Amino acid sequence: MNRHLILNIIGAIVCYSSLCYAQVKHTHTWTCMGTIAEINIPDSDEKSFTNYIAIAEKKMEELERLLSLFKPESDIYRLNSASGGDEINVSPVTLEILKLSVKYADISNGAFNPAVAPLVKLWGFSGGKLPVQLPSDSEIQTLLKLTNYKNITIATNTARLAAKGMSIDLGGIAKGYAVDICYRTLVKMGIKDLMVNIGGNIRCNGSPRRTNTLFDIGKKPAWSIGVRHPYDRNKIVGVLHLTDGYAVATSGNYEKYVTIGNERYCHIIDPQTGKPVRGMAGVTIIAPTAVEADAMSTALFVLGVERGTEVLKKLPDCHALFIPDHQPIKLLVTSGFMKYFTPLKEFTTLVEQLK
Ligand code: ADP
Ligand code: MG
């Protein structure tokens, strides 16, 4: 065959394969849990993809119905309303996420605290009234007494909040948990290459590239996920390369905050002080499950670099990037994090490895 003919054939194959690629819909985006959710399954035909999406959306609706803070029929609403009273019958899913919340509260020495809800509300988040002035110390002290997560009792079919006025807020863990549910459901159906993303809580497997026997030579690439610059929403500081069921989550001070006077106060509360955390711009966690990444990003945002790295020793497969809240930024990473992370060239000199 002459060289020209070979090139033409290759050209035709490339065109055909990219045309096929363009015609198949691989990504679906919708609104769920008050944020944007996305599922990406590169290697599926349109009919199966539509089916996968319908199943995932249904699962997410069920979860929202159980965990909502605001719907009177939800397990969490009923549990919060009955604080100090009787135990409440709740679904196995609610029991599981409550147990996971308590597990990560224990691991993080209470920095992740699902019972911090009264203070989250006091500072104007999760349906609370926007504060026009700083909450007083006495208001904070009164509510701190209601945030002992050890007062959440979990039995075989029931849960109970022991003190009247206690309440649960799963905002720091529910999206990660939902990603895991979605991910596991789709993997069980035989999907190997996929990415599930709920509001930046992401879990992936395999590769973003379709299986294509002609071009499938060598190892397929991992999924690439940008880590946002905390002071510039249009910039990233680097890229994570994830596969093998790994998950990532970020907790930051830049998306949700209230302004009182001239100061900004972020939505993550330090359960020791009862006040929004200061000094941290963002914490990104890579972990084997999305629920762990979500809970631990919130926990390490509270704990800061020193106490955070100490706590991480309990979770050997969990890795962190801390970006303290000062300029110019520094990227403080645990050694395991660097296996997955490539900083952009302009940030390489700002990376410091933690012991
Ligand atoms: P996001 O929900 O924006 O992705 P996070 O996962 O860090 O960010 O969760 C923050 C949410 O978690 C808050 O909006 C609040 O509902 C809840 N929260 C705040 N402080 C804590 C805390 N110390 N422990 C557990 N949950 C918290
Ligand atoms: Mg979180």
Coordinates of C-alpha atoms and ligand atoms in Angstrom, one line a residue:
M1 CA 0.0 0.0 0.0
N2 CA 1.4 3.4 -0.8
R3 CA 2.0 5.9 2.0
H4 CA -0.7 8.2 0.8
L5 CA -3.4 5.6 0.9
I6 CA -2.4 4.5 4.4
L7 CA -2.6 8.1 5.6
N8 CA -6.0 8.5 4.0
I9 CA -7.3 5.3 5.7
I10 CA -5.9 6.5 9.1
G11 CA -7.5 9.9 8.5
A12 CA -10.9 8.4 7.7
I13 CA -10.7 6.2 10.9
V14 CA -9.9 9.2 13.1
C15 CA -12.7 11.2 11.6
Y16 CA -15.2 8.3 12.0
S17 CA -14.2 7.6 15.5
S18 CA -14.3 11.3 16.6
L19 CA -17.7 11.6 14.9
C20 CA -19.0 8.6 16.8
Y21 CA -17.5 10.1 19.9
A22 CA -19.3 13.4 19.3
Q23 CA -22.7 11.8 18.7
V24 CA -22.9 9.7 21.9
K25 CA -24.0 11.6 25.0
H26 CA -21.6 10.7 27.8
T27 CA -22.3 13.4 30.4
H28 CA -25.4 14.3 32.2
T29 CA -25.8 17.3 34.5
W30 CA -28.8 18.0 36.8
T31 CA -29.6 19.8 40.1
C32 CA -29.5 17.8 43.2
M33 CA -28.9 18.4 46.9
G34 CA -28.9 22.2 46.3
T35 CA -26.0 21.9 43.9
I36 CA -25.0 20.6 40.5
A37 CA -24.5 16.9 39.9
E38 CA -22.8 15.4 36.9
I39 CA -22.3 11.8 35.8
N40 CA -19.9 10.9 33.0
I41 CA -19.8 7.4 31.5
P42 CA -17.6 7.6 28.4
D43 CA -18.2 4.0 27.3
S44 CA -21.9 3.6 26.9
D45 CA -24.5 3.7 24.1
E46 CA -27.3 6.3 24.4
K47 CA -30.0 3.9 25.5
S48 CA -28.0 2.4 28.4
F49 CA -26.7 5.9 29.3
T50 CA -30.3 7.2 29.6
N51 CA -31.2 4.2 31.8
Y52 CA -28.1 4.7 34.1
I53 CA -29.0 8.4 34.5
A54 CA -32.6 7.6 35.4
I55 CA -31.5 5.1 38.1
A56 CA -28.9 7.6 39.5
E57 CA -31.4 10.5 39.6
K58 CA -34.0 8.3 41.4
K59 CA -31.5 7.2 44.0
M60 CA -30.5 10.8 44.6
E61 CA -34.2 11.9 45.0
E62 CA -34.7 9.1 47.6
L63 CA -31.7 10.3 49.5
E64 CA -32.7 13.9 49.5
R65 CA -36.2 12.9 50.7
L66 CA -34.6 11.2 53.7
L67 CA -31.9 13.7 54.6
S68 CA -33.4 17.1 53.9
L69 CA -33.2 19.6 56.8
F70 CA -36.3 21.3 55.6
K71 CA -38.9 18.7 54.4
P72 CA -41.1 17.8 57.4
E73 CA -41.4 14.1 56.3
S74 CA -37.6 13.6 56.1
D75 CA -35.8 11.4 58.7
I76 CA -33.5 14.2 59.7
Y77 CA -36.3 16.8 60.1
R78 CA -38.3 14.3 62.2
L79 CA -35.2 13.5 64.3
N80 CA -34.4 17.2 64.9
S81 CA -38.0 18.0 65.8
A82 CA -38.1 15.2 68.3
S83 CA -34.8 16.2 70.1
G84 CA -35.0 15.5 73.8
G85 CA -37.9 13.2 73.3
D86 CA -38.5 9.7 72.0
E87 CA -36.4 7.7 69.6
I88 CA -37.5 8.0 66.0
N89 CA -37.8 5.2 63.4
V90 CA -35.5 6.0 60.5
S91 CA -34.4 4.2 57.3
P92 CA -31.3 2.1 57.1
V93 CA -29.7 4.7 54.8
T94 CA -30.2 7.4 57.5
L95 CA -28.8 5.1 60.1
E96 CA -25.7 4.5 57.9
I97 CA -24.9 8.1 57.3
L98 CA -25.5 8.9 61.0
K99 CA -23.0 6.2 61.9
L100 CA -20.5 7.4 59.4
S101 CA -20.9 11.0 60.7
V102 CA -20.1 9.8 64.3
K103 CA -17.2 7.7 63.0
Y104 CA -15.6 10.8 61.3
A105 CA -16.4 12.9 64.4
D106 CA -14.5 10.4 66.5
I107 CA -11.6 10.2 64.1
S108 CA -11.3 14.0 63.9
N109 CA -11.6 14.5 67.7
G110 CA -14.9 16.3 67.1
A111 CA -13.7 18.7 64.4
F112 CA -16.2 17.2 62.1
N113 CA -19.4 17.4 64.1
P114 CA -22.9 16.6 62.7
A115 CA -24.5 18.1 65.8
V116 CA -23.0 21.6 65.2
A117 CA -26.3 22.6 63.4
P118 CA -27.6 25.1 66.0
L119 CA -24.3 27.1 65.4
V120 CA -24.4 26.7 61.7
K121 CA -27.9 28.3 61.8
L122 CA -26.8 31.1 64.3
W123 CA -24.2 32.2 61.8
G124 CA -26.8 32.4 59.0
F125 CA -26.3 29.1 57.1
S126 CA -28.6 26.1 56.6
G127 CA -31.7 28.2 56.7
G128 CA -30.6 30.5 59.6
K129 CA -31.4 34.2 59.5
L130 CA -28.5 36.3 58.2
P131 CA -26.9 37.9 61.2
V132 CA -26.6 41.7 61.0
Q133 CA -24.1 41.8 63.9
L134 CA -21.8 39.3 65.4
P135 CA -23.5 36.7 67.6
S136 CA -22.8 37.4 71.3
D137 CA -20.5 35.1 73.4
S138 CA -23.4 34.1 75.6
E139 CA -25.5 33.1 72.6
I140 CA -22.6 31.0 71.3
Q141 CA -22.0 29.4 74.7
T142 CA -25.7 28.5 75.1
L143 CA -25.8 26.7 71.7
L144 CA -22.4 25.0 72.2
K145 CA -24.0 23.1 75.0
L146 CA -26.3 21.5 72.4
T147 CA -23.6 20.3 70.1
N148 CA -22.3 17.2 71.8
Y149 CA -22.4 14.5 69.1
K150 CA -22.1 11.8 71.7
N151 CA -25.8 12.6 72.5
I152 CA -26.8 11.1 69.2
T153 CA -27.9 7.6 69.9
I154 CA -28.2 5.1 67.1
A155 CA -30.0 1.8 67.5
T156 CA -31.0 -1.0 65.1
N157 CA -33.9 0.9 63.5
T158 CA -34.0 4.1 65.4
A159 CA -32.1 7.2 66.3
R160 CA -32.5 9.8 69.0
L161 CA -31.1 13.2 69.9
A162 CA -30.8 13.1 73.7
A163 CA -30.9 16.9 74.5
K164 CA -33.8 19.2 73.7
G165 CA -32.8 21.8 71.1
M166 CA -30.1 19.6 69.5
S167 CA -30.1 19.2 65.8
I168 CA -28.2 17.4 63.0
D169 CA -26.8 19.0 59.8
L170 CA -25.3 16.6 57.3
G171 CA -24.2 19.4 55.0
G172 CA -20.5 18.4 55.5
I173 CA -20.9 14.7 54.5
A174 CA -24.2 14.1 52.6
K175 CA -22.9 15.0 49.2
G176 CA -19.9 12.7 49.5
Y177 CA -22.2 9.9 50.8
A178 CA -24.6 10.5 47.8
V179 CA -21.6 10.2 45.4
D180 CA -20.7 6.9 46.9
I181 CA -24.3 5.6 46.5
C182 CA -24.4 6.7 42.9
Y183 CA -20.9 5.3 42.2
R184 CA -21.6 1.9 43.8
T185 CA -24.9 1.5 42.0
L186 CA -23.3 2.2 38.6
V187 CA -20.3 0.0 39.2
K188 CA -22.6 -2.9 40.3
M189 CA -24.3 -2.5 36.9
G190 CA -21.0 -3.3 35.3
I191 CA -19.7 0.2 34.4
K192 CA -16.0 0.4 34.6
D193 CA -15.2 3.9 33.3
L194 CA -17.1 6.6 35.2
M195 CA -17.0 9.9 37.1
V196 CA -19.7 11.0 39.6
N197 CA -19.6 14.6 40.8
I198 CA -22.0 16.3 43.2
G199 CA -21.0 19.9 43.9
G200 CA -17.3 19.1 43.6
N201 CA -17.4 15.8 45.6
I202 CA -16.0 13.5 42.9
R203 CA -15.3 9.8 42.6
C204 CA -13.9 8.2 39.5
N205 CA -13.0 4.8 38.1
G206 CA -11.2 3.7 34.9
S207 CA -10.6 6.4 32.3
P208 CA -12.4 9.2 30.6
R209 CA -11.5 7.7 27.3
R210 CA -13.9 5.3 25.5
T211 CA -12.8 1.7 24.9
N212 CA -11.9 1.6 21.3
T213 CA -10.0 -1.5 20.2
L214 CA -8.2 0.4 17.4
F215 CA -6.8 3.1 19.6
D216 CA -6.7 1.3 22.9
I217 CA -3.0 0.8 22.9
G218 CA -1.2 1.0 26.3
K219 CA -2.7 2.4 29.5
K220 CA -5.7 4.6 29.3
P221 CA -5.4 8.0 31.0
A222 CA -6.7 8.8 34.5
W223 CA -9.4 11.4 35.0
S224 CA -8.1 14.9 35.4
I225 CA -9.6 17.2 38.0
G226 CA -8.5 20.8 38.5
V227 CA -8.0 22.2 42.0
R228 CA -9.4 25.7 42.2
H229 CA -7.3 28.7 43.1
P230 CA -8.9 30.0 46.4
Y231 CA -8.7 33.7 45.3
D232 CA -9.5 33.4 41.6
R233 CA -12.4 31.2 40.5
N234 CA -11.1 31.3 36.9
K235 CA -7.8 29.7 37.9
I236 CA -6.6 26.3 39.0
V237 CA -3.4 25.6 41.0
G238 CA -2.9 22.2 39.7
V239 CA -4.5 19.0 38.4
L240 CA -5.3 15.7 40.2
H241 CA -5.2 12.4 38.3
L242 CA -7.6 10.0 39.7
T243 CA -8.7 6.5 38.9
D244 CA -9.3 3.1 40.8
G245 CA -12.4 4.4 42.7
Y246 CA -10.6 7.3 44.3
A247 CA -12.5 10.3 45.5
V248 CA -11.8 14.0 46.0
A249 CA -13.5 16.8 48.0
T250 CA -12.6 20.4 48.8
S251 CA -13.8 22.6 51.7
G252 CA -13.2 26.3 51.1
N253 CA -13.9 29.7 52.5
Y254 CA -14.7 31.3 49.2
E255 CA -18.1 29.8 48.1
K256 CA -20.4 30.2 51.1
Y257 CA -19.9 33.0 53.6
V258 CA -21.7 35.9 55.3
T259 CA -20.4 39.4 55.6
I260 CA -20.8 41.1 59.0
G261 CA -19.3 44.6 59.1
N262 CA -16.4 44.4 56.7
E263 CA -15.5 40.8 57.6
R264 CA -16.3 37.6 55.8
Y265 CA -17.3 34.6 57.9
C266 CA -17.3 31.2 56.2
H267 CA -19.8 28.4 56.6
I268 CA -17.6 25.9 58.4
I269 CA -17.8 26.2 62.2
D270 CA -15.1 25.3 64.7
P271 CA -17.1 23.1 67.2
Q272 CA -14.7 24.1 70.0
T273 CA -15.2 27.9 69.7
G274 CA -18.7 27.9 68.0
K275 CA -17.3 30.4 65.5
P276 CA -16.6 30.2 61.7
V277 CA -13.1 28.9 61.1
R278 CA -10.4 31.5 60.2
G279 CA -7.0 31.1 58.7
M280 CA -7.8 28.5 56.1
A281 CA -8.7 29.2 52.4
G282 CA -9.1 25.6 51.2
V283 CA -8.5 22.0 52.1
T284 CA -8.6 19.3 49.4
I285 CA -8.7 15.6 50.3
I286 CA -8.2 12.5 48.3
A287 CA -9.6 9.3 49.8
P288 CA -10.8 5.8 48.9
T289 CA -14.5 6.9 49.3
A290 CA -16.3 10.2 48.6
V291 CA -17.8 10.1 52.1
E292 CA -14.4 10.1 53.7
A293 CA -13.1 12.8 51.4
D294 CA -16.1 15.0 52.2
A295 CA -16.1 14.5 56.0
M296 CA -12.3 14.8 56.3
S297 CA -12.1 18.0 54.1
T298 CA -14.5 19.7 56.5
A299 CA -12.6 18.2 59.5
L300 CA -9.2 19.3 58.3
F301 CA -10.4 22.7 57.4
V302 CA -11.3 23.1 61.1
L303 CA -8.2 21.4 62.4
G304 CA -5.6 23.3 60.3
V305 CA -2.2 22.0 59.2
E306 CA -0.6 20.6 62.3
R307 CA -3.5 18.9 64.0
G308 CA -4.9 17.9 60.6
T309 CA -1.8 16.0 59.5
E310 CA -1.7 14.3 62.9
V311 CA -5.3 13.1 62.5
L312 CA -4.5 11.9 59.0
K313 CA -2.1 9.3 60.4
K314 CA -5.2 7.4 61.4
L315 CA -6.3 7.2 57.7
P316 CA -3.3 6.0 55.7
D317 CA -5.1 6.2 52.3
C318 CA -6.4 9.7 52.9
H319 CA -4.1 12.6 51.6
A320 CA -4.4 16.3 51.9
L321 CA -3.6 19.7 50.3
F322 CA -3.9 22.7 52.7
I323 CA -4.0 26.2 51.3
P324 CA -3.8 28.6 54.3
D325 CA -5.6 31.9 54.0
H326 CA -2.8 34.3 53.1
Q327 CA -1.2 35.7 50.1
P328 CA 0.9 34.8 48.3
I329 CA -0.6 31.3 48.6
K330 CA 1.3 28.2 49.7
L331 CA 0.3 24.7 48.8
L332 CA 1.0 22.4 51.8
V333 CA 0.7 18.8 50.8
T334 CA 1.1 15.4 52.5
S335 CA 3.5 13.1 50.7
G336 CA 0.7 10.8 49.5
F337 CA -1.0 13.7 47.8
M338 CA 1.8 14.3 45.4
K339 CA 1.3 10.9 43.8
Y340 CA -1.9 12.2 42.3
F341 CA -1.2 15.9 42.0
T342 CA 0.6 18.0 39.3
P343 CA 0.8 21.7 40.2
L344 CA 0.7 24.2 37.4
K345 CA 4.1 25.4 36.5
E346 CA 3.6 28.8 38.1
F347 CA 2.8 27.2 41.4
T348 CA 5.5 24.5 41.6
T349 CA 7.8 26.7 43.8
L350 CA 4.9 27.3 46.2
V351 CA 4.4 23.6 47.0
E352 CA 5.7 22.5 50.4
Q353 CA 5.7 18.9 51.5
L354 CA 4.5 18.2 55.1
K355 CA 6.2 15.7 57.3
Ligands
ADP1 P1 -19.6 22.2 51.0 O1 -20.9 21.7 51.6 O2 -19.7 23.6 50.6 O3 -19.0 21.3 50.0 P2 -18.3 21.1 53.3 O4 -18.3 19.7 52.8 O5 -17.0 21.5 54.0 O6 -18.5 22.2 52.2 O7 -19.5 21.3 54.3 C1 -19.8 22.5 54.9 C2 -21.2 22.3 55.6 O8 -21.1 21.4 56.7 C3 -21.7 23.6 56.2 O9 -22.5 24.3 55.2 C4 -22.6 23.1 57.3 O10 -23.8 22.7 56.8 C5 -21.8 21.9 57.8 N1 -20.8 22.2 58.8 C6 -20.3 23.3 59.2 N2 -19.3 23.2 60.1 C7 -19.2 21.8 60.3 C8 -18.4 21.0 61.2 N3 -17.5 21.5 62.0 N4 -18.6 19.7 61.1 C9 -19.6 19.1 60.3 N5 -20.3 19.8 59.5 C10 -20.2 21.2 59.5
MG2 MG -17.3 18.1 53.6

